[in-house]
Amino acid sequence: MSRPKEMTRAVIVGHKSILKQTIDALHDTNLFHIEDFVEDESGFKIDKPFKNAEDVSKKLVKIRSIANYLGIAEKEPVVQKSDAVLRNLDSKLDELDRGISAKTERIVQLENELKDLDSQRKELLPFLSINLDFDYYRGYENLKVFAGTIKGSLDESQVSSITKAFELYSDPQSKSIVLFTAKGDVDRIYELLQGLGFRELRVPDRGGVPSELLRLIEQKESEISKKIESTKAEIESMKTEYADFILASDEVLSIESQKAELPLRIATSANAFIIDGWTPSDKYDSLVSIVNNATSGKAYISNLEIEEEEEEHVPVEYNNSKVVAPLQQIMDLYSRPKYTEIDPSAAIFITFPLMYGLILGDIGYALILGTLAIAVKKAVKSEAVQPLMDILIYCQISTFIFGIIYGEFLGFPLAGLHGEAGLIPGWETIVLFPGLGGEHVTFPVHRTHMVMTMIAATVTIGLLHLNLGFLLGFANINRHHGFTHALLEKGSWIILEIGAIVAAAGYLGANSMLTNVGAVVFIVGFLMLVKGEGIKGPIELPSLMGNALSYARIIAVGLSSIYIAGTVNDIAFEMIWADHSKIGFVAVAAILVFVLGHALNTVLSIIAPGLHALRLQYVEFFGKFYEGGGIRYNPFGYIRKYTEE
Amino acid sequence: MVDATVSSMILDAAGMRALGAALAITVTGLASAWAEKEIGTAAIGAMAENEGLFGKGLILTVIPETIVIFGLVVALLINSA
């Protein structure tokens, strides 16, 4: 059980002429959590950002928008010298910017041309099957040309009843017609066409046969598409060429911008500055010497006593071993511990996988999920995913152990019971001693055959877990408010429980002496609780029973997982593939059902036991002692990946 | 006559026990679902404002699950009595 890292409050005071050196030195150490200065009546003001701030943030915006456009993702870092990056930054950034805008403009232009061609093609389509040169449509003195679409169909006979001087082309499919007639009959022909719902089509201005024109357009379209592809490929090659530069310069600029904007967070007067903040106590001396070296001793650093009311605001850095560290993720999901509290990461390092394993307890699922977790951990190097996979691996180790205790493999019992053989021939279940409600405790534990006993066992585990919470709460209060307070507030719960258990034991054993002793202890505990917590204590008393019963979910969720697995096995091997001697289509179907069913249950096996085990930590366990709400220790600095000094 | 045989088949002691267990699970299941629905919607609303509330939202959402666990315990007690 660890406490958060001990912090020291340090104040750095100096003349403004050494502000820049001080900031550079602090940033390099990445050790100092700066308290933002809030302007008050003291006469100190926050300062303006450094002169380069505007320039730096402009470039940063530019580089990030380019990175966004190119879709540059984090990758294996190629470390570059940061001053070299800075020196070439302007010219390279310009070159990149120009290159990309030229290429994007070209793409836009080409895409416009494509759109143009597309509309030309649309104009052509109705005339395609008529296939007359467009030059024939115009330039007549005595002929009128009707080109358009109609709703019905037009017969030559209909036209010939009006005039003999005509030439009709029509396409029944697209309902387009072209009709050449003498000018004299125009009005009557027009009336006829109107009756058929005639709509005039625009005849393209250019000459040429439609099919020929279409071929040309398609040729041009494919040329332009190729050009667009090649320009996109050029952009893609720019992405690979410049990725390192973009990542490195983003990093360098981020660092510059952090430094340049620090004056906004500190107190300054006309000539002096004060930087107030926190550093881990064991690093205080090195911080002092680094700042002194950078400013040749001109900055004045002192550490301040932490007053009790200030302790709430001390930034919190976890202080756990590497093995326990992944569990900090679970702590952060709830709330970071306060500086004054015990950090329960080490406790949930044991209890979370324990509860998970108690629920799932299956060798098969442990192997599948364990392999998956290791594979994901190897494949995905992201800092967000790694700890989660570590937690999953811890959980699977526990699941494997409980899998042996329960004797389960993908829902199949490993050991034989009541004459039915298990998966491992020759392993017979041994009856150890009688359990509750006429059940027998056996090895391996058959959960489905001893539900009542398991409920009692899980509730007992729950009581132990809750009492661990009371003990941690006891330690927290003992440290800050003294032993009496701790005993009254948290110890009273434990005394109450002891009293109740003794009384119950006496009642069951028909020993009235023991019952009376238990009752007295219970009443003493109750009075202590009222003294310690006031009226709130007795009101919360029934919730203790609720909390303990809540651990029955361990067996409940576990049973649901077994039944799903068992049902899948039954469907596959008893219903579908009942005759095990025949191997054929039915066997394949059975295996398919088996694989799909267990894939589903594997997914459920992360969610259900995970959430329930988590809830038992968050609601039941943390409810007994944990407050949370600590501020994250966020030192002024940057963890470089792509550059170095 | 048929009704009488059917009802005597279902409504014997074992049948009533099974029905009682079923009721215990059903009603508490519905109650949990209803309570979690209300909390869940509010939690998602809060998370839309602030991603960091996921942990608290999750805890608050699963609190009523205790109801159905009690139901399950009662059902198992009835069944094994």
PDB file of C-alpha atoms in Angstrom, chain B residues 1-19:
ATOM      1  CA  MET B   1     -62.353 -31.359 -15.867  1.00  0.00           C
ATOM      2  CA  VAL B   2     -59.401 -30.666 -18.117  1.00  0.00           C
ATOM      3  CA  ASP B   3     -58.907 -27.296 -16.395  1.00  0.00           C
ATOM      4  CA  ALA B   4     -58.779 -28.957 -13.041  1.00  0.00           C
ATOM      5  CA  THR B   5     -56.055 -31.410 -14.078  1.00  0.00           C
ATOM      6  CA  VAL B   6     -54.000 -28.690 -15.742  1.00  0.00           C
ATOM      7  CA  SER B   7     -54.249 -26.389 -12.763  1.00  0.00           C
ATOM      8  CA  SER B   8     -53.408 -29.184 -10.355  1.00  0.00           C
ATOM      9  CA  MET B   9     -50.354 -29.941 -12.499  1.00  0.00           C
ATOM     10  CA  ILE B  10     -49.049 -26.383 -12.431  1.00  0.00           C
ATOM     11  CA  LEU B  11     -50.256 -25.195  -9.088  1.00  0.00           C
ATOM     12  CA  ASP B  12     -48.766 -27.872  -6.933  1.00  0.00           C
ATOM     13  CA  ALA B  13     -46.120 -26.876  -4.397  1.00  0.00           C
ATOM     14  CA  ALA B  14     -43.171 -27.234  -6.797  1.00  0.00           C
ATOM     15  CA  GLY B  15     -44.980 -25.284  -9.516  1.00  0.00           C
ATOM     16  CA  MET B  16     -45.778 -22.436  -7.161  1.00  0.00           C
ATOM     17  CA  ARG B  17     -42.159 -22.346  -6.026  1.00  0.00           C
ATOM     18  CA  ALA B  18     -40.960 -22.142  -9.603  1.00  0.00           C
ATOM     19  CA  LEU B  19     -43.433 -19.344 -10.331  1.00  0.00           C
TER      20      LEU B  19
END
